[in-house]
Coordinates of C-alpha atoms and ligand atoms in Angstrom, one line a residue:
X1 CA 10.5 47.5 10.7
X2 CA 6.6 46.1 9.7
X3 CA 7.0 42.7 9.1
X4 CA 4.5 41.5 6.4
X5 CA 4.3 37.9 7.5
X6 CA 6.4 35.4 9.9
X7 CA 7.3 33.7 6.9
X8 CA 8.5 34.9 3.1
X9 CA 10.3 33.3 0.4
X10 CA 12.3 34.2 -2.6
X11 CA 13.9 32.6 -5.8
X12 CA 17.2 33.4 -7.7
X13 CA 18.1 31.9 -11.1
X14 CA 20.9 29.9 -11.6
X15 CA 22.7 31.1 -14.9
X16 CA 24.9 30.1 -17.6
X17 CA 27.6 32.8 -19.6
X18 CA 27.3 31.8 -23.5
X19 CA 29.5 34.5 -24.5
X20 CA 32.2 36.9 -22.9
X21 CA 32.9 36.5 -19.3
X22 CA 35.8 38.3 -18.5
X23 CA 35.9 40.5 -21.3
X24 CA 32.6 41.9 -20.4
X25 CA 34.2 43.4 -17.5
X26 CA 35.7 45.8 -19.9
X27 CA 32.7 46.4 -21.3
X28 CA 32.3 44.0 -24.3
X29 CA 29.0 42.8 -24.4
X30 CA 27.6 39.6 -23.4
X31 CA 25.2 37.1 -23.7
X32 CA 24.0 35.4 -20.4
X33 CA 21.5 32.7 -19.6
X34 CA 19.0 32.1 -16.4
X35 CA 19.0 28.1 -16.3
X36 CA 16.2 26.2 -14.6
X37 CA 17.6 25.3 -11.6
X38 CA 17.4 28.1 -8.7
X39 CA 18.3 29.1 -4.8
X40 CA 15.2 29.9 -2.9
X41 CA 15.7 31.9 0.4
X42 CA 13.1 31.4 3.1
X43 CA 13.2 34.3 5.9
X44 CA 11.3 33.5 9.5
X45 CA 10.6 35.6 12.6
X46 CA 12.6 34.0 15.7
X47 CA 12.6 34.9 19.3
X48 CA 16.4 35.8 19.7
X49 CA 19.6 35.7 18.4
X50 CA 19.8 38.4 15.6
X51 CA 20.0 37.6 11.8
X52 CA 21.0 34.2 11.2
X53 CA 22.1 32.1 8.4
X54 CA 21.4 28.3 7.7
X55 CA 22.5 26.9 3.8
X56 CA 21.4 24.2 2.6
X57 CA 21.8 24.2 -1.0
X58 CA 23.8 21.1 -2.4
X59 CA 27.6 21.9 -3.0
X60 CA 30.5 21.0 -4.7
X61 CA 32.5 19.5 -1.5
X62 CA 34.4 22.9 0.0
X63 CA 32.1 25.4 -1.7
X64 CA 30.5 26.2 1.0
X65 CA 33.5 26.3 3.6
X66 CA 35.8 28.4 1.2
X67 CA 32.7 30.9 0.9
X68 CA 31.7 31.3 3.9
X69 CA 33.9 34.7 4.9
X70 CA 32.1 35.8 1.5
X71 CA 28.7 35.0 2.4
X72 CA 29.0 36.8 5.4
X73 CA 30.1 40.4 4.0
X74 CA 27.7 39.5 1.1
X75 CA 24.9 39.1 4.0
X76 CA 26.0 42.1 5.9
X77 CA 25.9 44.2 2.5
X78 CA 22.4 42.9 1.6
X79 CA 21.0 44.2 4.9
X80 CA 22.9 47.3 4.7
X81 CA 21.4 48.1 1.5
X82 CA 17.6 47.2 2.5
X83 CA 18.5 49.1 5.6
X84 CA 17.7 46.1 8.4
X85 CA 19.4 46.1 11.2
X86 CA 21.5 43.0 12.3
X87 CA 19.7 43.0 15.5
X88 CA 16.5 41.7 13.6
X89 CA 15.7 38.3 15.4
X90 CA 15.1 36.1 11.6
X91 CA 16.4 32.9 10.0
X92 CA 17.2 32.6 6.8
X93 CA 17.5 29.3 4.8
X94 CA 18.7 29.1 1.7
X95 CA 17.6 25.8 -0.1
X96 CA 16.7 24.7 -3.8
X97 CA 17.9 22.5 -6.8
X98 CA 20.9 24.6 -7.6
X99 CA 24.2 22.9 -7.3
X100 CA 26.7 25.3 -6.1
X101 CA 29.5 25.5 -7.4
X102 CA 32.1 28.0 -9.5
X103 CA 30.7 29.6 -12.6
X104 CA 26.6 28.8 -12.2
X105 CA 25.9 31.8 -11.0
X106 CA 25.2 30.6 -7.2
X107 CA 26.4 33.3 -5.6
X108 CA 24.1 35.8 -7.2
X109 CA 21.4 33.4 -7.2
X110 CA 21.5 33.5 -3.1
X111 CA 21.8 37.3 -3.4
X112 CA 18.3 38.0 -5.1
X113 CA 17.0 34.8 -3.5
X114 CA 17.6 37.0 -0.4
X115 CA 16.7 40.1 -1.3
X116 CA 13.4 38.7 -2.8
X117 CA 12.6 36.9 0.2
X118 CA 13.6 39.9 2.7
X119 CA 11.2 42.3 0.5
X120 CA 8.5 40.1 0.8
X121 CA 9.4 39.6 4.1
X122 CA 9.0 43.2 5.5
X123 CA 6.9 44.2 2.4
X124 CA 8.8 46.7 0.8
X125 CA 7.4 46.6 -2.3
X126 CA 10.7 47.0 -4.2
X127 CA 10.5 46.1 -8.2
X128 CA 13.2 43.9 -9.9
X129 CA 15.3 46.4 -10.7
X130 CA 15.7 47.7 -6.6
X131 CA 15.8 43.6 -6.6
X132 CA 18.6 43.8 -9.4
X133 CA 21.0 46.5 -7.3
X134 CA 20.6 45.2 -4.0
X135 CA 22.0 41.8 -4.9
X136 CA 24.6 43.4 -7.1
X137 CA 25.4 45.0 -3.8
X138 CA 25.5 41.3 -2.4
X139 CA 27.4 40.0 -5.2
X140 CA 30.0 42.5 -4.3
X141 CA 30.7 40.7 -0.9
X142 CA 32.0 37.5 -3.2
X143 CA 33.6 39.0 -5.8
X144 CA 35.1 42.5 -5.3
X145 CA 33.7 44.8 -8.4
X146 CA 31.3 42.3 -10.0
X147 CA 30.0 43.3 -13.7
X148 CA 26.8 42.7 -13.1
X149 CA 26.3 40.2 -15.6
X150 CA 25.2 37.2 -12.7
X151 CA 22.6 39.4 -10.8
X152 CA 21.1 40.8 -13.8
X153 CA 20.3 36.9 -15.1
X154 CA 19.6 36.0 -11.7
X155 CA 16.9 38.8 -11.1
X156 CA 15.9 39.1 -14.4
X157 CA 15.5 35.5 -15.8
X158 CA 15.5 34.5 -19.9
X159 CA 18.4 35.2 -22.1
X160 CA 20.2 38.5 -21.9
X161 CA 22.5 41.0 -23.8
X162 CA 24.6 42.5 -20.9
X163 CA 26.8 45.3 -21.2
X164 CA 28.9 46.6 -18.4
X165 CA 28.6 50.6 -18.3
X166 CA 28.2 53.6 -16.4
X167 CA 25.0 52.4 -16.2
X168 CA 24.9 48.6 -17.3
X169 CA 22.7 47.8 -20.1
X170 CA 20.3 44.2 -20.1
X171 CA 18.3 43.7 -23.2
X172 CA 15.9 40.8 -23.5
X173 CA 16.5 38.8 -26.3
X174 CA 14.4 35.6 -27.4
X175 CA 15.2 32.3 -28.8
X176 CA 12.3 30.6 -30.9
X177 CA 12.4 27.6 -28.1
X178 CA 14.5 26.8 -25.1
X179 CA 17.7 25.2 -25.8
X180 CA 19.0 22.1 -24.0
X181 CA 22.5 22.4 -22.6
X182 CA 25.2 20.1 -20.3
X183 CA 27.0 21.9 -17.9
X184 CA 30.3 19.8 -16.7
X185 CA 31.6 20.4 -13.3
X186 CA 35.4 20.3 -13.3
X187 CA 34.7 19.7 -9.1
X188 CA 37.6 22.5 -8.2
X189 CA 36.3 25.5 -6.4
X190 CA 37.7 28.7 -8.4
X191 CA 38.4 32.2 -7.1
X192 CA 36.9 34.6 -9.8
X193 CA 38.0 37.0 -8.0
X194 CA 41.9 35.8 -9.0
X195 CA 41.1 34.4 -12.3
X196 CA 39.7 38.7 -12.8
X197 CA 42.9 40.0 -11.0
X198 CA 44.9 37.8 -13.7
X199 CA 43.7 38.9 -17.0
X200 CA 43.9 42.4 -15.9
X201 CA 47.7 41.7 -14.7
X202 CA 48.1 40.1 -18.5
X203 CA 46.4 42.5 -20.2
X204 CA 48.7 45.3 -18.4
X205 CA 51.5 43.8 -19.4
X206 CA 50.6 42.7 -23.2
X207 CA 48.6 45.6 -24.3
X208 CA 48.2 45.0 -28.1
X209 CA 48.0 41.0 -27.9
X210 CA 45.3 41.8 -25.7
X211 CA 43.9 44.5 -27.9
X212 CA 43.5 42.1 -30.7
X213 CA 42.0 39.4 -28.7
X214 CA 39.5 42.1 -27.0
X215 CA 38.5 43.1 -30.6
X216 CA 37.8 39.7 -31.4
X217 CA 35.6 39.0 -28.8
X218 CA 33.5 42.4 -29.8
X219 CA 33.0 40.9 -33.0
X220 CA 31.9 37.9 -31.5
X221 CA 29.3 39.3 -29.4
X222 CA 27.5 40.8 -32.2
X223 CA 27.7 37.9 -34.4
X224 CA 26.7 35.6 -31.8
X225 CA 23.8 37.6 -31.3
X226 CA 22.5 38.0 -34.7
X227 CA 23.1 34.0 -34.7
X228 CA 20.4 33.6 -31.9
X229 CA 17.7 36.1 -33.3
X230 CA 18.4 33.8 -36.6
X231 CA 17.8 30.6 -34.6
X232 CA 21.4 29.6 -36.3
X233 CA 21.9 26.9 -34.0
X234 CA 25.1 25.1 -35.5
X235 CA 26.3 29.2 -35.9
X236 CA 25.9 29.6 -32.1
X237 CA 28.1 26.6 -31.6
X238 CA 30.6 27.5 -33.3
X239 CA 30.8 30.9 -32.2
X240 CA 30.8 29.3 -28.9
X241 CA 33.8 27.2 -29.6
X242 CA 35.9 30.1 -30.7
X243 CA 34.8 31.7 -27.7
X244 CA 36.6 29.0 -25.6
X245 CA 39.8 29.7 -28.1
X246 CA 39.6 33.5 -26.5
X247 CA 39.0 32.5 -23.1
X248 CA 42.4 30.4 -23.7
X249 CA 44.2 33.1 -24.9
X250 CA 43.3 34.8 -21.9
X251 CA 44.4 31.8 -19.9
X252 CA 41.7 31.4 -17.9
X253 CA 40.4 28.1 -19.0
X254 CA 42.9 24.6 -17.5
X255 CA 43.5 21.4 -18.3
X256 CA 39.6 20.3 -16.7
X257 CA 38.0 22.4 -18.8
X258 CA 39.8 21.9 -22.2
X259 CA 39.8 18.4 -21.8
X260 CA 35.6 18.4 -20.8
X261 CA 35.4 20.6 -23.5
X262 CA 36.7 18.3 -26.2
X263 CA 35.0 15.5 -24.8
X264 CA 31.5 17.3 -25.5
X265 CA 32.6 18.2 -29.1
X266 CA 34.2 14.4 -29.6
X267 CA 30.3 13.3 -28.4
X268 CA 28.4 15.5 -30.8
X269 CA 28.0 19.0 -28.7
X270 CA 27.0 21.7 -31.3
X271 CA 29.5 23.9 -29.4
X272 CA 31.4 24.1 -26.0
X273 CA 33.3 26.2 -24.0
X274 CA 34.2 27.1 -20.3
X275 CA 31.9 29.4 -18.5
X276 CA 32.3 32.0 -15.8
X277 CA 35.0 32.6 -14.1
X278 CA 37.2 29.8 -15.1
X279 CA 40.3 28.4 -13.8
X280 CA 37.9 25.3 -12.3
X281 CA 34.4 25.5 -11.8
X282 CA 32.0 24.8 -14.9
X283 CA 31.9 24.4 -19.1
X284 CA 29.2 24.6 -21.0
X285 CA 27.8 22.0 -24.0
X286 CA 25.0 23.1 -26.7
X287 CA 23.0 19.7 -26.8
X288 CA 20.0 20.4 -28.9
X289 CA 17.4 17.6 -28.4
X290 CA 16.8 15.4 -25.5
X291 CA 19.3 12.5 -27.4
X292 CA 21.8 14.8 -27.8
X293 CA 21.8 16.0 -24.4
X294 CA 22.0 12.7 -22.7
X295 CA 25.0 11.8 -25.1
X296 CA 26.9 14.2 -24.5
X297 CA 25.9 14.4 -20.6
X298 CA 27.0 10.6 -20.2
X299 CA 30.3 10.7 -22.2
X300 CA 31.0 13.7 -19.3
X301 CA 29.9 11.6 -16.4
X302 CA 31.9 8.4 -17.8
X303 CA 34.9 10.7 -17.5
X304 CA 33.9 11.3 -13.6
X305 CA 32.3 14.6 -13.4
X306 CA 28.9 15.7 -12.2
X307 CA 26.9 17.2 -14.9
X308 CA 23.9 19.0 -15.2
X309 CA 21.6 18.9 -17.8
X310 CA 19.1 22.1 -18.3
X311 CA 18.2 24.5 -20.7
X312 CA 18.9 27.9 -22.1
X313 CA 16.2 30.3 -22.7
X314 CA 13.6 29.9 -20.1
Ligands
LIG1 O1 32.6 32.9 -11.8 P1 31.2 33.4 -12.0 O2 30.2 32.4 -12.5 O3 30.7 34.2 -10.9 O4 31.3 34.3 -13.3 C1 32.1 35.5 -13.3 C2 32.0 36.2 -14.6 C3 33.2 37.1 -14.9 O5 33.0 37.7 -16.1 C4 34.5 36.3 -14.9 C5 33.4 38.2 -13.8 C6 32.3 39.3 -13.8 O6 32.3 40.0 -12.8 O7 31.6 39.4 -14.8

């Protein structure tokens, strides 16, 4: 294959679910987030040795070890998908400010990070929607049937109205100025995969309390919308927080989460709930304001757990 250069690179957004993980695998809509903070994927020509993989992104302790089977299919799919062969002598590093760990998005973040740096890399050319489908192909290597939802903030960057489909729909939408937000690590590795497999189990066997839930979350999604387009702030919150109440019902929020939860809300957070997959992994605070944000981002770390502070809306 014509290799562009002996060195390329690539970036993949980090992102943040405001509203609707899991029930946007049923094709609810939801609202997703790129954050700041992203993987970047540097690919070199070597003399031997065949495709190889170095990561050195910072990680929750066991991230990396528990994912590594993972990263491996999800490599092997990647190249599969921009048809290079394994035998291709190149090194890929995988570095940048994202903090791995469950429910940022880091998986997909490496996928286009990779994708982005292999394109450049053997100058193909491809746009961000080839970008977009070869890391969902990617993704699929970490988490079975993915949505989509991850990728497409990944790839795409800003905030987003995802919907799951026969073709999945991503529509742009704006905030009037980037939002600052806390993200609290719970520190526990989840299995998204599991916490998936779980709701569907529930749902199987409690259709209607499900149904009604479902419905709610619907709602939710379109309200929560219009309350971004209005720049309802203090709306979004609270829309967020009975978000949370869903993703309870669901069960696939824990003791780490509810309790991080209320301790955001008892330090001023506009809104919080758990985000992505759940069941460990991250929550997320609405911290309007640079004050707000560092309140709310101590009274987590004085608990014990790592935050991040960053913004929504980039
Ligand atoms: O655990 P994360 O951050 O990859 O988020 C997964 C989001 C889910 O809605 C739970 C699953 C999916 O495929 O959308």
């Amino acid at each position: 294959m014509n290799r562009c250069d002996n060195m390329a690179e690539g970036k993949g957004y980090g992102k943040c679910i405001l509203f609707n993980e899991h029930f946007v695998v049923y094709n609810i809509p939801s609202i997703v987030s790129a954050i700041g903070d992203y993987t970047l994927a540097t690919v070199e020509a070597t003399d031997s040795g065949g495709v190889q993989l170095i990561d050195e992104r910072p990680a929750t302790p066991g991230y990396k070890e528990e994912k590594l089977e993972h990263q491996k299919d999800s490599l092997q799919r990647i190249l599969d998908a921009m048809d290079i062969d394994q035998e291709e002598d190149l090194k890929i590093t995988l570095e940048g400010d994202l903090y791995c760990a469950s429910g940022i998005g880091a998986s997909a973040a490496s996928c286009t990070a990779i994708a982005r740096a292999l394109d450049q890399f053997f100058d193909m050319g491809l746009n961000d929607d080839q970008i977009n489908d070869i890391a969902y192909e990617g993704e699929k290597g970490y988490h079975g049937e993915p949505s989509g939802v991850d990728n497409a903030a990944s790839t795409y960057g800003g905030m987003i109205w995802f919907v799951r489909g026969e073709k999945n729909t991503f529509e742009p939408l704006s905030l009037k100025e980037p939002i600052e937000i806390v993200m609290g690590n719970t520190g526990r590795v989840a299995n998204t995969k599991a916490a998936v497999a779980g709701v569907k189990e529930r749902k199987e066997k409690y259709p209607e309390r499900y149904e009604e839930i479902f419905q709610d979350a619907r709602r939710l999604a379109h309200d929560a919308r219009d309350a971004l387009e209005a720049n309802d702030i203090e709306k979004v919150g609270e829309l967020m927080n009975t978000d949370h109440s869903l993703l309870q019902d669901i069960e696939v929020s824990d003791e780490d989460l509810d309790m991080l939860v209320e301790t955001a809300r008892s330090a001023g957070a506009v809104g919080a709930k758990m985000t992505g997959g759940g069941l460990g992994g991250y929550m997320v605070a609405l911290t309007p304001g640079k004050e707000l944000q560092e309140k709310v981002a101590k009274a987590i770390e004085d608990k014990g757990f790592r935050v991040l502070r960053t913004k929504i809306g980039v």
